[in-house]
Backbone as numpy.savetxt, mean C-alpha at the origin, in Angstrom:
# Nx Ny Nz CAx CAy CAz Cx Cy Cz
-10.66 18.33 -22.22 -11.38 17.13 -21.80 -10.55 16.38 -20.76
-11.22 15.89 -19.72 -10.53 15.18 -18.66 -9.95 13.85 -19.16
-8.83 13.47 -18.59 -8.19 12.18 -18.81 -9.23 11.08 -18.58
-9.30 10.09 -19.52 -10.36 9.09 -19.48 -10.48 8.38 -18.12
-9.38 7.89 -17.51 -9.55 7.25 -16.21 -10.17 8.16 -15.15
-9.89 9.46 -15.25 -10.49 10.40 -14.31 -11.99 10.53 -14.56
-12.38 10.61 -15.82 -13.80 10.67 -16.15 -14.52 9.42 -15.64
-13.91 8.29 -15.85 -14.51 7.04 -15.39 -14.59 6.99 -13.87
-13.56 7.48 -13.19 -13.54 7.53 -11.73 -14.67 8.41 -11.20
-14.84 9.58 -11.79 -15.89 10.50 -11.34 -17.27 9.88 -11.54
-17.45 9.23 -12.66 -18.75 8.59 -12.93 -19.01 7.45 -11.97
-17.97 6.66 -11.67 -18.12 5.50 -10.79 -18.55 5.90 -9.38
-18.00 7.01 -8.90 -18.27 7.42 -7.52 -19.29 8.54 -7.40
-19.71 9.08 -8.54 -20.70 10.15 -8.50 -20.16 11.48 -8.03
-18.85 11.71 -8.23 -18.24 12.97 -7.82 -18.31 13.97 -8.97
-18.35 15.25 -8.63 -18.44 16.30 -9.65 -17.07 16.84 -10.06
-16.07 16.69 -9.18 -14.77 17.29 -9.47 -13.66 16.38 -8.95
-12.48 16.53 -9.54 -11.30 15.81 -9.12 -10.19 16.82 -8.93
-9.80 17.08 -7.70 -8.84 18.13 -7.38 -7.77 17.61 -6.44
-6.85 16.77 -6.93 -5.87 16.14 -6.04 -4.95 17.14 -5.35
-4.81 16.94 -4.04 -3.91 17.74 -3.22 -2.83 16.90 -2.57
-2.99 15.57 -2.62 -2.03 14.68 -1.97 -1.96 13.35 -2.68
-0.82 12.68 -2.55 -0.63 11.32 -3.05 -0.27 10.43 -1.86
-1.01 9.34 -1.70 -0.78 8.39 -0.62 -0.15 7.13 -1.21
1.03 6.78 -0.74 1.76 5.61 -1.22 1.64 4.45 -0.24
1.45 3.25 -0.77 1.73 2.06 0.01 3.26 1.97 0.14
3.74 1.12 1.03 5.20 1.05 1.25 5.84 -0.15 0.57
5.55 -1.36 1.06 6.19 -2.56 0.51 5.73 -2.81 -0.92
6.70 -2.99 -1.81 6.37 -3.23 -3.20 6.10 -1.97 -3.99
6.09 -0.82 -3.30 5.88 0.47 -3.97 7.09 1.37 -3.73
7.42 1.60 -2.48 8.58 2.43 -2.15 9.84 1.60 -1.94
9.65 0.31 -1.61 10.78 -0.61 -1.45 10.50 -1.91 -2.19
11.55 -2.47 -2.77 11.43 -3.77 -3.45 11.61 -4.86 -2.39
10.67 -4.90 -1.47 10.79 -5.71 -0.26 9.97 -6.98 -0.27
9.08 -7.16 -1.24 8.19 -8.30 -1.19 8.89 -9.65 -1.32
9.98 -9.80 -2.09 10.66 -11.09 -2.08 11.13 -11.50 -0.68
11.68 -10.54 0.09 12.09 -10.83 1.47 10.90 -11.18 2.35
9.82 -10.42 2.20 8.63 -10.69 3.00 8.10 -12.09 2.71
8.09 -12.48 1.45 7.55 -13.78 1.08 8.34 -14.91 1.73
9.66 -14.79 1.73 10.50 -15.81 2.36 10.27 -15.84 3.87
10.22 -14.66 4.48 10.02 -14.58 5.93 8.66 -15.16 6.33
7.64 -14.87 5.55 6.32 -15.44 5.83 6.36 -16.96 5.73
6.92 -17.46 4.67 6.93 -18.91 4.44 7.68 -19.64 5.55
8.86 -19.14 5.91 9.69 -19.82 6.90 9.12 -19.68 8.31
8.60 -18.52 8.65 8.08 -18.32 10.00 6.80 -19.10 10.24
5.90 -19.09 9.28 4.63 -19.78 9.47 4.82 -21.30 9.51
5.83 -21.80 8.81 6.10 -23.24 8.84 6.41 -23.71 10.26
6.99 -22.82 11.06 7.32 -23.16 12.45 6.06 -23.37 13.30
4.94 -22.83 12.83 3.68 -22.95 13.56 2.71 -23.90 12.86
3.25 -24.67 11.90 2.42 -25.63 11.19 1.50 -25.04 10.15
1.83 -23.83 9.67 1.03 -23.14 8.66 1.78 -23.15 7.33
1.14 -23.66 6.29 1.74 -23.67 4.96 1.37 -22.38 4.25
2.34 -21.50 4.06 2.10 -20.23 3.38 3.04 -20.13 2.19
2.49 -19.96 1.02 3.30 -19.90 -0.20 3.70 -18.45 -0.51
4.61 -18.31 -1.46 4.98 -16.97 -1.93 3.74 -16.26 -2.48
2.91 -17.02 -3.20 1.70 -16.43 -3.78 0.77 -15.92 -2.68
0.68 -16.66 -1.57 -0.14 -16.21 -0.44 0.39 -14.88 0.10
1.71 -14.77 0.19 2.31 -13.55 0.73 1.97 -12.34 -0.14
2.06 -12.51 -1.46 1.74 -11.41 -2.36 0.25 -11.09 -2.35
-0.57 -12.12 -2.27 -2.02 -11.92 -2.33 -2.55 -11.23 -1.07
-1.89 -11.44 0.08 -2.36 -10.83 1.33 -1.57 -9.59 1.71
-0.67 -9.18 0.84 0.15 -7.99 1.11 -0.73 -6.78 1.40
-0.28 -5.98 2.36 -1.00 -4.76 2.71 -1.93 -4.95 3.89
-2.36 -6.19 4.10 -3.20 -6.49 5.25 -2.35 -6.50 6.52
-2.97 -6.17 7.66 -2.23 -6.29 8.90 -1.75 -7.72 9.08
-0.49 -7.89 9.48 0.07 -9.22 9.61 -0.72 -10.12 10.54
-1.20 -9.57 11.66 -1.96 -10.39 12.61 -3.27 -10.86 11.99
-3.85 -10.06 11.11 -5.09 -10.47 10.45 -4.83 -11.60 9.47
-3.73 -11.50 8.73 -3.36 -12.58 7.81 -3.16 -13.88 8.57
-2.46 -13.82 9.69 -2.18 -15.02 10.48 -3.46 -15.63 11.04
-4.34 -14.81 11.56 -5.59 -15.34 12.11 -6.41 -16.03 11.04
-6.41 -15.46 9.82 -7.14 -16.08 8.72 -6.51 -17.41 8.32
-5.17 -17.46 8.22 -4.49 -18.68 7.81 -4.68 -19.79 8.85
-4.62 -19.44 10.13 -4.82 -20.43 11.19 -6.24 -20.98 11.14
-7.20 -20.09 10.92 -8.59 -20.52 10.83 -8.80 -21.46 9.64
-8.22 -21.10 8.50 -8.40 -21.90 7.29 -7.72 -23.26 7.39
-6.52 -23.31 7.95 -5.74 -24.53 7.92 -5.85 -25.38 9.19
-6.13 -24.75 10.33 -6.19 -25.49 11.58 -7.57 -25.45 12.24
-8.46 -24.66 11.66 -9.82 -24.60 12.19 -9.91 -23.95 13.56
-8.90 -23.14 13.90 -8.88 -22.50 15.22 -9.09 -21.00 15.10
-9.77 -20.43 16.06 -9.86 -18.98 16.18 -8.86 -18.54 17.24
-7.86 -17.79 16.83 -6.86 -17.31 17.79 -7.04 -15.82 18.02
-6.64 -15.36 19.19 -6.79 -13.95 19.49 -5.60 -13.16 18.93
-5.68 -11.85 19.03 -4.65 -11.01 18.43 -3.31 -11.18 19.14
-3.35 -11.48 20.43 -2.10 -11.66 21.18 -1.31 -12.85 20.66
-2.00 -13.98 20.42 -1.30 -15.15 19.89 -0.81 -14.88 18.47
-1.64 -14.22 17.67 -1.23 -13.88 16.31 -0.02 -12.95 16.32
0.02 -12.03 17.27 1.15 -11.09 17.36 2.45 -11.83 17.66
2.39 -12.85 18.52 3.59 -13.62 18.82 4.11 -14.34 17.57
3.20 -14.83 16.75 3.59 -15.48 15.51 4.16 -14.45 14.53
3.54 -13.29 14.50 4.01 -12.23 13.60 5.38 -11.71 14.03
5.64 -11.72 15.33 6.95 -11.29 15.82 8.06 -12.18 15.26
7.77 -13.47 15.10 8.76 -14.37 14.51 8.97 -14.06 13.04
7.88 -13.75 12.35 8.02 -13.34 10.94 8.87 -12.08 10.84
8.62 -11.12 11.73 9.38 -9.87 11.75 10.85 -10.12 12.03
11.13 -11.01 12.97 12.52 -11.33 13.32 13.27 -11.88 12.11
12.65 -12.81 11.40 13.30 -13.39 10.23 13.50 -12.35 9.12
12.49 -11.49 8.95 12.59 -10.45 7.91 13.79 -9.55 8.17
14.01 -9.20 9.42 15.10 -8.26 9.73 16.47 -8.92 9.75
16.53 -10.24 9.62 17.81 -10.92 9.46 18.28 -10.87 8.01
17.39 -10.51 7.11 17.72 -10.47 5.68 18.35 -9.12 5.31
19.05 -9.08 4.18 19.60 -7.81 3.73 18.48 -6.78 3.53
18.78 -5.53 3.83 17.78 -4.47 3.67 17.36 -4.38 2.21
16.06 -4.38 1.94 15.61 -4.30 0.54 15.92 -2.93 -0.06
16.20 -2.90 -1.35 16.51 -1.61 -1.98 15.27 -0.74 -2.17
15.50 0.55 -2.29 14.41 1.45 -2.65 13.91 1.06 -4.04
12.61 1.20 -4.26 12.05 0.83 -5.55 12.53 1.82 -6.62
13.09 1.32 -7.72 13.54 2.23 -8.78 12.44 3.16 -9.23
12.76 4.44 -9.28 11.81 5.45 -9.75 10.99 6.10 -8.65
10.96 5.51 -7.45 10.07 6.01 -6.40 10.47 7.41 -5.93
11.75 7.60 -5.64 12.18 8.90 -5.11 12.05 9.99 -6.17
12.38 9.63 -7.40 12.26 10.62 -8.49 10.80 10.99 -8.72
9.90 10.02 -8.55 8.47 10.31 -8.67 8.04 11.28 -7.57
8.51 11.04 -6.35 8.16 11.96 -5.26 8.66 13.37 -5.55
9.83 13.47 -6.16 10.36 14.80 -6.51 9.42 15.52 -7.46
8.88 14.78 -8.43 7.95 15.38 -9.40 6.65 15.77 -8.72
6.16 14.90 -7.85 4.90 15.18 -7.15 5.06 16.42 -6.27
6.19 16.48 -5.58 6.46 17.64 -4.72 6.55 18.93 -5.54
7.18 18.83 -6.70 7.30 20.01 -7.56 5.95 20.46 -8.09
5.00 19.53 -8.20 3.65 19.87 -8.64 2.79 20.44 -7.51
3.33 20.49 -6.31 2.61 21.10 -5.20 1.70 20.18 -4.43
1.82 18.86 -4.64 0.99 17.90 -3.91 1.74 17.41 -2.68
1.00 17.19 -1.61 1.57 16.62 -0.40 1.74 15.12 -0.57
2.58 14.50 0.28 2.88 13.08 0.17 2.68 12.40 1.52
2.00 11.25 1.48 1.80 10.45 2.67 2.04 8.98 2.36
2.12 8.16 3.40 2.29 6.71 3.26 1.24 6.00 4.09
0.64 4.97 3.52 -0.35 4.15 4.22 0.13 2.70 4.11
0.60 2.15 5.23 1.18 0.81 5.21 0.52 -0.09 6.24
0.46 -1.37 5.93 -0.05 -2.35 6.88 1.00 -2.74 7.89
2.22 -2.24 7.74 3.30 -2.55 8.68 3.23 -1.62 9.89
3.78 -2.10 10.99 3.91 -1.25 12.17 5.31 -1.34 12.73
6.23 -1.90 11.95 7.58 -2.14 12.45 8.39 -0.84 12.48
8.86 -0.46 13.67 9.55 0.81 13.85 10.78 0.97 12.96
11.60 -0.08 12.79 12.77 0.10 11.90 12.39 0.48 10.48
11.26 -0.06 9.98 10.82 0.27 8.63 10.36 1.72 8.54
9.66 2.18 9.58 9.20 3.57 9.59 10.39 4.51 9.65
11.38 4.15 10.48 12.58 4.99 10.57 13.29 5.06 9.23
13.33 3.94 8.51 13.99 3.96 7.21 13.22 4.81 6.21
11.90 4.73 6.26 11.07 5.60 5.41 11.46 7.06 5.60
11.59 7.46 6.86 11.89 8.87 7.17 13.30 9.24 6.75
14.20 8.26 6.75 15.56 8.53 6.30 15.63 8.64 4.78
15.02 7.68 4.09 15.13 7.64 2.63 14.26 8.67 1.92
13.08 8.93 2.49 12.12 9.81 1.82 11.79 11.05 2.66
12.66 11.34 3.63 12.38 12.42 4.57 12.28 13.80 3.94
12.83 13.97 2.75 12.73 15.28 2.08 11.29 15.57 1.66
10.46 14.54 1.57 9.09 14.70 1.08 8.04 14.21 2.08
8.48 13.64 3.20 7.56 12.91 4.07 7.94 13.15 5.53
6.92 13.29 6.39 7.18 13.33 7.83 6.27 12.32 8.52
6.57 12.04 9.78 5.88 10.97 10.49 4.39 11.24 10.67
3.99 12.51 10.72 2.59 12.86 10.89 1.74 12.43 9.70
2.40 12.15 8.59 1.68 11.77 7.37 1.88 10.30 7.01
2.20 9.47 8.02 2.35 8.03 7.83 1.27 7.31 8.63
0.52 6.44 7.97 -0.47 5.59 8.64 0.12 4.18 8.73
0.16 3.63 9.95 0.68 2.28 10.15 -0.43 1.37 10.68
-0.08 0.10 10.89 -1.04 -0.88 11.39 -1.59 -0.48 12.75
-0.83 0.32 13.50 -1.25 0.68 14.85 -2.16 1.90 14.89
-2.40 2.49 13.73 -3.30 3.66 13.67 -4.75 3.26 13.46
-4.98 2.00 13.11 -6.34 1.57 12.77 -6.62 0.19 13.36
-7.89 -0.13 13.51 -8.29 -1.44 14.02 -8.61 -2.40 12.88
-9.12 -1.87 11.79 -9.47 -2.69 10.63 -8.57 -2.30 9.46
-7.66 -3.22 9.11 -6.71 -2.92 8.05 -7.24 -3.21 6.67
-6.38 -3.05 5.67 -6.73 -3.39 4.31 -7.19 -4.85 4.28
-8.27 -5.19 3.57 -8.93 -4.48 2.46 -10.03 -3.51 2.88
-10.23 -3.29 4.17 -11.21 -2.29 4.59 -10.69 -0.90 4.24
-11.57 0.07 4.07 -11.13 1.41 3.67 -10.47 2.21 4.78
-10.54 1.72 6.01 -10.09 2.50 7.17 -8.67 3.07 7.05
-7.68 2.30 6.58 -6.33 2.88 6.49 -6.27 4.11 5.59
-6.96 4.05 4.45 -6.91 5.19 3.54 -7.80 6.34 3.99
-8.87 6.03 4.70 -9.67 7.10 5.30 -8.85 7.82 6.37
-8.06 7.03 7.12 -7.16 7.64 8.11 -6.11 8.48 7.40
-5.64 8.01 6.25 -4.67 8.77 5.48 -5.23 10.11 5.04
-6.47 10.11 4.56 -7.10 11.38 4.18 -7.16 12.34 5.36
-7.48 11.79 6.54 -7.56 12.63 7.74 -6.19 13.21 8.09
-5.16 12.37 8.02 -3.82 12.83 8.37 -3.27 13.85 7.37
-3.77 13.81 6.14 -3.31 14.76 5.14 -4.06 16.09 5.21
-4.92 16.24 6.22 -5.63 17.50 6.41 -7.11 17.40 6.19
-7.69 16.23 6.56 -9.13 16.00 6.39 -9.57 16.21 4.94
-8.83 15.58 4.04 -9.15 15.70 2.62 -10.38 14.86 2.27
-11.06 15.28 1.21 -12.13 14.47 0.63 -11.49 13.43 -0.29
-12.20 12.33 -0.60 -11.62 11.30 -1.46 -11.17 11.82 -2.81
-11.90 12.78 -3.38 -11.55 13.29 -4.71 -10.37 14.27 -4.66
-9.80 14.45 -3.48 -8.64 15.33 -3.34 -7.34 14.55 -3.13
-7.36 13.25 -3.45 -6.17 12.43 -3.24 -6.00 11.40 -4.35
-4.80 10.86 -4.45 -4.45 9.78 -5.35 -3.72 8.73 -4.52
-4.01 7.47 -4.75 -3.31 6.37 -4.08 -2.46 5.62 -5.08
-1.25 5.24 -4.66 -0.37 4.39 -5.47 -0.19 3.09 -4.70
-0.68 2.00 -5.25 -0.70 0.69 -4.59 -0.10 -0.36 -5.51
0.23 -1.51 -4.92 0.69 -2.64 -5.73 0.05 -3.95 -5.30
-0.82 -3.92 -4.29 -1.39 -5.14 -3.74 -2.89 -5.19 -3.95
-3.45 -6.36 -4.25 -4.90 -6.47 -4.45 -5.72 -5.96 -3.27
-5.31 -6.31 -2.05 -6.07 -5.86 -0.88 -5.93 -4.37 -0.67
-4.77 -3.82 -1.04 -4.57 -2.38 -0.94 -5.42 -1.63 -1.96
-5.47 -2.16 -3.17 -6.34 -1.57 -4.20 -7.79 -1.61 -3.73
-8.20 -2.74 -3.19 -9.58 -2.88 -2.70 -9.88 -1.85 -1.62
-8.93 -1.63 -0.72 -9.12 -0.66 0.36 -9.22 0.75 -0.17
-8.36 1.09 -1.10 -8.37 2.44 -1.67 -9.66 2.71 -2.45
-10.07 1.73 -3.26 -11.31 1.89 -4.03 -12.50 2.01 -3.08
-12.49 1.23 -1.98 -13.57 1.31 -1.01 -13.62 2.67 -0.33
-12.46 3.33 -0.25 -12.40 4.68 0.31 -12.73 5.74 -0.73
-13.03 5.32 -1.97 -13.43 6.20 -3.07 -12.31 7.13 -3.53
-11.07 6.68 -3.41 -9.92 7.47 -3.84 -9.43 6.98 -5.20
-8.99 7.89 -6.05 -8.44 7.53 -7.36 -7.22 6.64 -7.14
-7.23 5.45 -7.72 -6.22 4.44 -7.40 -5.39 4.07 -8.61
-4.07 4.20 -8.46 -3.12 3.76 -9.47 -2.42 2.51 -8.94
-2.51 1.42 -9.67 -1.83 0.19 -9.29 -0.56 0.03 -10.12
0.57 -0.17 -9.44 1.81 -0.52 -10.12 2.08 -1.99 -9.80
2.00 -2.83 -10.80 2.11 -4.27 -10.59 3.58 -4.67 -10.55
4.19 -4.49 -9.38 5.62 -4.77 -9.23 5.90 -6.21 -8.79
4.85 -7.00 -8.61 5.02 -8.38 -8.19 4.75 -9.37 -9.31
4.15 -10.50 -8.95 3.96 -11.58 -9.93 2.49 -11.98 -10.07
1.60 -11.13 -9.63 0.18 -11.47 -9.69 -0.41 -11.06 -11.05
-1.43 -11.77 -11.52 -2.02 -11.43 -12.82 -2.72 -10.08 -12.80
-2.59 -9.35 -13.91 -3.17 -8.01 -14.00 -4.68 -8.03 -13.78
-5.34 -9.09 -14.23 -6.79 -9.17 -14.12 -7.25 -9.05 -12.67
-6.43 -9.53 -11.75 -6.79 -9.47 -10.33 -6.95 -8.03 -9.86
-6.08 -7.15 -10.31 -6.15 -5.74 -9.91 -7.32 -5.03 -10.59
-7.58 -5.41 -11.83 -8.73 -4.83 -12.52 -10.03 -5.23 -11.84
-10.10 -6.47 -11.39 -11.30 -6.93 -10.69 -11.49 -6.20 -9.37
-10.41 -5.76 -8.75 -10.50 -5.01 -7.50 -10.89 -3.55 -7.72
-10.89 -3.12 -9.00 -11.40 -1.80 -9.31 -10.38 -0.69 -9.48
-9.10 -1.05 -9.68 -8.10 0.00 -9.84 -8.46 0.92 -11.01
-8.17 2.19 -10.88 -8.49 3.16 -11.93 -7.44 3.20 -13.03
-6.20 2.85 -12.67 -5.12 2.75 -13.65 -4.24 1.57 -13.27
-3.62 0.96 -14.27 -2.74 -0.18 -14.03 -1.47 0.02 -14.83
-0.33 0.09 -14.12 0.97 0.26 -14.76 1.90 -0.86 -14.31
3.05 -0.98 -14.99 3.93 -2.10 -14.72 5.03 -1.84 -13.71
5.29 -0.57 -13.40 6.40 -0.27 -12.49 6.31 1.16 -12.00
7.07 1.46 -10.97 7.16 2.84 -10.49 7.89 3.71 -11.51
8.86 3.13 -12.20 9.54 3.89 -13.25 8.56 4.33 -14.34
7.63 3.45 -14.70 6.64 3.80 -15.71 5.78 4.96 -15.24
5.37 4.93 -13.98 4.58 6.03 -13.44 5.40 7.30 -13.37
6.65 7.18 -12.97 7.54 8.35 -12.89 7.68 9.02 -14.25
7.91 8.21 -15.29 8.12 8.76 -16.63 6.86 9.42 -17.18
5.72 8.88 -16.84 4.46 9.38 -17.41 3.82 10.47 -16.58
4.25 10.66 -15.35 3.54 11.56 -14.44 3.21 12.93 -15.01
4.13 13.66 -15.63 3.74 15.00 -16.11 2.68 14.97 -17.20
2.52 13.83 -17.86 1.56 13.75 -18.96 0.12 13.59 -18.48
-0.07 13.18 -17.25 -1.42 12.90 -16.78 -2.14 14.18 -16.40
-3.34 14.32 -16.92 -4.11 15.54 -16.71 -4.65 15.67 -15.30
-4.50 14.61 -14.47 -5.01 14.73 -13.11 -4.06 15.47 -12.20
-2.83 15.77 -12.67 -1.91 16.50 -11.83 -2.45 17.90 -11.57
-2.56 18.24 -10.28 -3.12 19.55 -9.91 -2.11 20.65 -10.25
-2.61 21.70 -10.78 -1.78 22.89 -11.05 -2.28 24.01 -10.17
-1.48 24.39 -9.20 -1.92 25.39 -8.21 -1.46 26.77 -8.60
């Protein structure tokens, strides 16, 4: 008998089979414990432009393209519609402050989980709302044994970021034009979960931040765990692991 979350996933989307061939990871808060740094950088940079952004705002909008977050915040707080060029200049300041901080550590359990996934014969990709070259280079350094640049989706690969499904649909394409039922997503952000579910991909949420669990359930996650270590420890037990 299929694992209950898989049965529920198939029923929800009307699929007949679940045959995972790849796992798509979000980056911040999943592969790196970087969200505390991001939250500080967001708060301090936006204050320079008269925008009040809290730590909670940073976590709640995680995964979205930075320029989209800024345009929304400016509209909400200042009643202005700004173009992407102006938003990009503001985001550049956020990026500058972020890179002045100590490099965030790799998320505990992430690399060991990739080792297990690789041993099971599944391909690995990353779908991130970031487009910062230093972060991509670090991904390739830290996880290069399991990941190459052709399998990374960044903010510059798509026009509509999370919570739209486009980033994960692009991820399916980059992994070899996979169907939704041939992939698994590992996310930690509400907007990322929403994007993955909208793309009809089996979604595992690891709540590595401070947001209430109910928020992820409302976004439709198929599984909810507390950490990457928890997923790493349980991975061989899940019946959705493909056996080739």
